Amino acid sequence: MRLIPKDEGFFELFDALGARIAKSAGVLDQLFSEPNRMDFYATQIKLIEREADDITHEVMNRIDRSFVTPLDREDIHLLATSLDTVVDLIDGTARRALMFNVTDRREPAKALSGLIKRSAERIAEAVKTVRDSKAVAAAARDIKVIEEEGDAIYSDAVGALFRQPGVDALEVLKWKELYDNLEHALDECEDVMNVLESISLKNG
């Protein structure tokens, strides 16, 4: 008798994680648009991050109790943790901005957060089509272009920090770390798409 893989709601949970990525990235973009409301936005992101953690834990619980799964167990685990990591990095960036008491809007930070938002929205779309290798590949290409744009913005922003005359060293260190965090989150979006693309090719 052939065992039929059961969904066990895994795809709905992936969709829910994708939605949390898009939502947290949208709030992060607002945070760098309106730093005067930093505390409010950082709190909202923390709530979303906790929801993502709960969803990820539920994925792990379902892996443990499922005899047969619709995707390889390792792939389910890797995809869930990769998606959750993006939300964790977004939350970490918001925490840093709050800790550093950021009060001024800086265009490079806003540009990078905007790219994270675009990537996150594309991930949320791609997760829904995980078994469609062509759709996932198209999303991966889009995010690769966004990530390259982010690399250029990051390099210019960090270079400008160190070229500014008479700037307080602590300000330089503060913004360098924030730019690092933003770039890391954007890089992780590309890593998620690499995971999705690998899974879609095996199961498409």
mmCIF file of N, CA and C in Angstrom, residues 52-127:
data_model
loop_
_atom_site.group_PDB
_atom_site.id
_atom_site.type_symbol
_atom_site.label_atom_id
_atom_site.label_comp_id
_atom_site.label_asym_id
_atom_site.label_seq_id
_atom_site.Cartn_x
_atom_site.Cartn_y
_atom_site.Cartn_z
ATOM 1 N N ALA A 52 5.345 34.952 14.431
ATOM 2 C CA ALA A 52 6.146 34.123 13.523
ATOM 3 C C ALA A 52 6.815 32.980 14.277
ATOM 4 N N ASP A 53 7.307 33.261 15.473
ATOM 5 C CA ASP A 53 7.906 32.201 16.293
ATOM 6 C C ASP A 53 6.885 31.116 16.613
ATOM 7 N N ASP A 54 5.670 31.530 16.972
ATOM 8 C CA ASP A 54 4.616 30.562 17.299
ATOM 9 C C ASP A 54 4.283 29.688 16.087
ATOM 10 N N ILE A 55 4.203 30.316 14.922
ATOM 11 C CA ILE A 55 3.900 29.559 13.699
ATOM 12 C C ILE A 55 5.019 28.564 13.401
ATOM 13 N N THR A 56 6.259 29.016 13.553
ATOM 14 C CA THR A 56 7.408 28.137 13.303
ATOM 15 C C THR A 56 7.407 26.950 14.260
ATOM 16 N N HIS A 57 7.096 27.199 15.523
ATOM 17 C CA HIS A 57 7.015 26.103 16.496
ATOM 18 C C HIS A 57 5.918 25.113 16.107
ATOM 19 N N GLU A 58 4.813 25.627 15.589
ATOM 20 C CA GLU A 58 3.729 24.743 15.161
ATOM 21 C C GLU A 58 4.163 23.886 13.971
ATOM 22 N N VAL A 59 4.933 24.469 13.059
ATOM 23 C CA VAL A 59 5.473 23.678 11.947
ATOM 24 C C VAL A 59 6.304 22.515 12.485
ATOM 25 N N MET A 60 7.172 22.809 13.451
ATOM 26 C CA MET A 60 8.029 21.760 14.017
ATOM 27 C C MET A 60 7.204 20.680 14.718
ATOM 28 N N ASN A 61 6.168 21.107 15.422
ATOM 29 C CA ASN A 61 5.293 20.142 16.096
ATOM 30 C C ASN A 61 4.612 19.221 15.087
ATOM 31 N N ARG A 62 4.175 19.794 13.969
ATOM 32 C CA ARG A 62 3.487 18.981 12.962
ATOM 33 C C ARG A 62 4.450 18.035 12.251
ATOM 34 N N ILE A 63 5.691 18.466 12.078
ATOM 35 C CA ILE A 63 6.694 17.550 11.514
ATOM 36 C C ILE A 63 6.831 16.327 12.419
ATOM 37 N N ASP A 64 6.902 16.569 13.722
ATOM 38 C CA ASP A 64 7.109 15.484 14.687
ATOM 39 C C ASP A 64 5.948 14.502 14.718
ATOM 40 N N ARG A 65 4.731 15.003 14.525
ATOM 41 C CA ARG A 65 3.582 14.107 14.660
ATOM 42 C C ARG A 65 3.059 13.572 13.321
ATOM 43 N N SER A 66 3.678 13.977 12.213
ATOM 44 C CA SER A 66 3.235 13.517 10.890
ATOM 45 C C SER A 66 4.054 12.313 10.455
ATOM 46 N N PHE A 67 3.358 11.260 10.052
ATOM 47 C CA PHE A 67 4.045 10.052 9.590
ATOM 48 C C PHE A 67 4.597 10.259 8.182
ATOM 49 N N VAL A 68 3.783 10.898 7.338
ATOM 50 C CA VAL A 68 4.195 11.212 5.967
ATOM 51 C C VAL A 68 3.934 12.694 5.731
ATOM 52 N N THR A 69 4.893 13.385 5.131
ATOM 53 C CA THR A 69 4.769 14.833 4.913
ATOM 54 C C THR A 69 4.773 15.156 3.418
ATOM 55 N N PRO A 70 4.179 16.299 3.017
ATOM 56 C CA PRO A 70 4.080 16.635 1.587
ATOM 57 C C PRO A 70 5.411 17.030 0.957
ATOM 58 N N LEU A 71 6.352 17.448 1.770
ATOM 59 C CA LEU A 71 7.719 17.757 1.341
ATOM 60 C C LEU A 71 8.671 17.015 2.269
ATOM 61 N N ASP A 72 9.929 16.913 1.879
ATOM 62 C CA ASP A 72 10.913 16.313 2.784
ATOM 63 C C ASP A 72 10.904 17.045 4.121
ATOM 64 N N ARG A 73 11.026 16.287 5.197
ATOM 65 C CA ARG A 73 11.022 16.896 6.527
ATOM 66 C C ARG A 73 12.113 17.956 6.657
ATOM 67 N N GLU A 74 13.277 17.646 6.105
ATOM 68 C CA GLU A 74 14.388 18.602 6.193
ATOM 69 C C GLU A 74 14.056 19.896 5.458
ATOM 70 N N ASP A 75 13.361 19.773 4.325
ATOM 71 C CA ASP A 75 12.984 20.963 3.560
ATOM 72 C C ASP A 75 11.938 21.789 4.295
ATOM 73 N N ILE A 76 10.986 21.112 4.919
ATOM 74 C CA ILE A 76 9.969 21.824 5.698
ATOM 75 C C ILE A 76 10.630 22.594 6.832
ATOM 76 N N HIS A 77 11.528 21.920 7.529
ATOM 77 C CA HIS A 77 12.242 22.551 8.648
ATOM 78 C C HIS A 77 13.066 23.740 8.159
ATOM 79 N N LEU A 78 13.798 23.549 7.070
ATOM 80 C CA LEU A 78 14.669 24.610 6.555
ATOM 81 C C LEU A 78 13.865 25.808 6.071
ATOM 82 N N LEU A 79 12.767 25.562 5.374
ATOM 83 C CA LEU A 79 11.954 26.670 4.870
ATOM 84 C C LEU A 79 11.342 27.461 6.015
ATOM 85 N N ALA A 80 10.791 26.761 7.000
ATOM 86 C CA ALA A 80 10.172 27.453 8.138
ATOM 87 C C ALA A 80 11.189 28.292 8.899
ATOM 88 N N THR A 81 12.352 27.716 9.174
ATOM 89 C CA THR A 81 13.361 28.463 9.938
ATOM 90 C C THR A 81 13.931 29.620 9.124
ATOM 91 N N SER A 82 14.057 29.441 7.816
ATOM 92 C CA SER A 82 14.556 30.525 6.965
ATOM 93 C C SER A 82 13.575 31.691 6.935
ATOM 94 N N LEU A 83 12.299 31.382 6.807
ATOM 95 C CA LEU A 83 11.278 32.429 6.827
ATOM 96 C C LEU A 83 11.268 33.152 8.173
ATOM 97 N N ASP A 84 11.352 32.378 9.241
ATOM 98 C CA ASP A 84 11.341 32.970 10.582
ATOM 99 C C ASP A 84 12.568 33.850 10.810
ATOM 100 N N THR A 85 13.697 33.460 10.241
ATOM 101 C CA THR A 85 14.925 34.240 10.415
ATOM 102 C C THR A 85 14.788 35.643 9.842
ATOM 103 N N VAL A 86 14.088 35.779 8.717
ATOM 104 C CA VAL A 86 13.887 37.117 8.144
ATOM 105 C C VAL A 86 13.146 38.008 9.129
ATOM 106 N N VAL A 87 12.088 37.477 9.738
ATOM 107 C CA VAL A 87 11.330 38.265 10.716
ATOM 108 C C VAL A 87 12.203 38.590 11.924
ATOM 109 N N ASP A 88 13.014 37.628 12.358
ATOM 110 C CA ASP A 88 13.932 37.874 13.483
ATOM 111 C C ASP A 88 14.902 39.014 13.167
ATOM 112 N N LEU A 89 15.426 39.037 11.950
ATOM 113 C CA LEU A 89 16.375 40.085 11.570
ATOM 114 C C LEU A 89 15.696 41.446 11.467
ATOM 115 N N ILE A 90 14.473 41.457 10.984
ATOM 116 C CA ILE A 90 13.712 42.708 10.937
ATOM 117 C C ILE A 90 13.465 43.218 12.349
ATOM 118 N N ASP A 91 13.085 42.306 13.238
ATOM 119 C CA ASP A 91 12.881 42.687 14.639
ATOM 120 C C ASP A 91 14.183 43.179 15.262
ATOM 121 N N GLY A 92 15.277 42.495 14.982
ATOM 122 C CA GLY A 92 16.566 42.913 15.527
ATOM 123 C C GLY A 92 16.965 44.300 15.060
ATOM 124 N N THR A 93 16.674 44.610 13.812
ATOM 125 C CA THR A 93 16.977 45.943 13.283
ATOM 126 C C THR A 93 16.146 47.002 13.994
ATOM 127 N N ALA A 94 14.872 46.716 14.193
ATOM 128 C CA ALA A 94 14.005 47.662 14.909
ATOM 129 C C ALA A 94 14.471 47.855 16.348
ATOM 130 N N ARG A 95 14.891 46.750 16.981
ATOM 131 C CA ARG A 95 15.404 46.842 18.365
ATOM 132 C C ARG A 95 16.644 47.732 18.432
ATOM 133 N N ARG A 96 17.534 47.571 17.448
ATOM 134 C CA ARG A 96 18.748 48.392 17.412
ATOM 135 C C ARG A 96 18.395 49.872 17.243
ATOM 136 N N ALA A 97 17.496 50.153 16.326
ATOM 137 C CA ALA A 97 17.110 51.546 16.085
ATOM 138 C C ALA A 97 16.519 52.166 17.344
ATOM 139 N N LEU A 98 15.720 51.380 18.067
ATOM 140 C CA LEU A 98 15.127 51.866 19.311
ATOM 141 C C LEU A 98 16.199 52.065 20.373
ATOM 142 N N MET A 99 17.100 51.116 20.495
ATOM 143 C CA MET A 99 18.171 51.186 21.482
ATOM 144 C C MET A 99 19.087 52.382 21.224
ATOM 145 N N PHE A 100 19.339 52.665 19.942
ATOM 146 C CA PHE A 100 20.213 53.777 19.581
ATOM 147 C C PHE A 100 19.499 55.128 19.612
ATOM 148 N N ASN A 101 18.200 55.092 19.925
ATOM 149 C CA ASN A 101 17.407 56.324 20.015
ATOM 150 C C ASN A 101 17.496 57.139 18.722
ATOM 151 N N VAL A 102 17.258 56.457 17.610
ATOM 152 C CA VAL A 102 17.282 57.125 16.308
ATOM 153 C C VAL A 102 16.122 58.115 16.225
ATOM 154 N N THR A 103 16.435 59.340 15.871
ATOM 155 C CA THR A 103 15.398 60.375 15.774
ATOM 156 C C THR A 103 15.359 61.034 14.403
ATOM 157 N N ASP A 104 16.404 60.835 13.598
ATOM 158 C CA ASP A 104 16.434 61.485 12.286
ATOM 159 C C ASP A 104 16.219 60.468 11.175
ATOM 160 N N ARG A 105 15.525 60.913 10.148
ATOM 161 C CA ARG A 105 15.278 60.064 8.978
ATOM 162 C C ARG A 105 16.476 60.171 8.041
ATOM 163 N N ARG A 106 17.024 59.039 7.667
ATOM 164 C CA ARG A 106 18.146 59.014 6.729
ATOM 165 C C ARG A 106 17.728 58.252 5.476
ATOM 166 N N GLU A 107 17.958 58.879 4.352
ATOM 167 C CA GLU A 107 17.479 58.317 3.095
ATOM 168 C C GLU A 107 18.045 56.931 2.775
ATOM 169 N N PRO A 108 19.338 56.663 3.044
ATOM 170 C CA PRO A 108 19.816 55.299 2.761
ATOM 171 C C PRO A 108 19.087 54.230 3.580
ATOM 172 N N ALA A 109 18.809 54.535 4.849
ATOM 173 C CA ALA A 109 18.077 53.581 5.688
ATOM 174 C C ALA A 109 16.665 53.383 5.156
ATOM 175 N N LYS A 110 16.038 54.481 4.751
ATOM 176 C CA LYS A 110 14.687 54.393 4.186
ATOM 177 C C LYS A 110 14.709 53.611 2.876
ATOM 178 N N ALA A 111 15.737 53.842 2.062
ATOM 179 C CA ALA A 111 15.835 53.116 0.794
ATOM 180 C C ALA A 111 16.015 51.620 1.034
ATOM 181 N N LEU A 112 16.871 51.263 1.983
ATOM 182 C CA LEU A 112 17.100 49.846 2.282
ATOM 183 C C LEU A 112 15.859 49.188 2.868
ATOM 184 N N SER A 113 15.171 49.884 3.766
ATOM 185 C CA SER A 113 13.947 49.307 4.337
ATOM 186 C C SER A 113 12.878 49.142 3.256
ATOM 187 N N GLY A 114 12.860 50.057 2.289
ATOM 188 C CA GLY A 114 11.926 49.924 1.175
ATOM 189 C C GLY A 114 12.227 48.701 0.322
ATOM 190 N N LEU A 115 13.503 48.413 0.132
ATOM 191 C CA LEU A 115 13.892 47.218 -0.625
ATOM 192 C C LEU A 115 13.551 45.940 0.139
ATOM 193 N N ILE A 116 13.726 45.975 1.455
ATOM 194 C CA ILE A 116 13.336 44.823 2.279
ATOM 195 C C ILE A 116 11.835 44.583 2.153
ATOM 196 N N LYS A 117 11.076 45.658 2.161
ATOM 197 C CA LYS A 117 9.621 45.536 2.016
ATOM 198 C C LYS A 117 9.264 44.903 0.675
ATOM 199 N N ARG A 118 9.890 45.371 -0.395
ATOM 200 C CA ARG A 118 9.618 44.806 -1.723
ATOM 201 C C ARG A 118 9.985 43.326 -1.780
ATOM 202 N N SER A 119 11.134 42.983 -1.227
ATOM 203 C CA SER A 119 11.564 41.579 -1.212
ATOM 204 C C SER A 119 10.615 40.721 -0.389
ATOM 205 N N ALA A 120 10.207 41.238 0.755
ATOM 206 C CA ALA A 120 9.312 40.488 1.641
ATOM 207 C C ALA A 120 7.970 40.223 0.975
ATOM 208 N N GLU A 121 7.460 41.217 0.277
ATOM 209 C CA GLU A 121 6.188 41.032 -0.428
ATOM 210 C C GLU A 121 6.326 39.988 -1.536
ATOM 211 N N ARG A 122 7.479 39.985 -2.178
ATOM 212 C CA ARG A 122 7.721 38.998 -3.241
ATOM 213 C C ARG A 122 7.861 37.595 -2.644
ATOM 214 N N ILE A 123 8.493 37.498 -1.483
ATOM 215 C CA ILE A 123 8.596 36.199 -0.801
ATOM 216 C C ILE A 123 7.209 35.677 -0.454
ATOM 217 N N ALA A 124 6.366 36.551 0.090
ATOM 218 C CA ALA A 124 5.011 36.144 0.476
ATOM 219 C C ALA A 124 4.244 35.591 -0.723
ATOM 220 N N GLU A 125 4.456 36.189 -1.896
ATOM 221 C CA GLU A 125 3.819 35.690 -3.117
ATOM 222 C C GLU A 125 4.415 34.341 -3.525
ATOM 223 N N ALA A 126 5.745 34.246 -3.454
ATOM 224 C CA ALA A 126 6.428 33.032 -3.909
ATOM 225 C C ALA A 126 6.102 31.822 -3.043
ATOM 226 N N VAL A 127 5.942 32.041 -1.746
ATOM 227 C CA VAL A 127 5.626 30.936 -0.836
ATOM 228 C C VAL A 127 4.321 30.258 -1.248
#
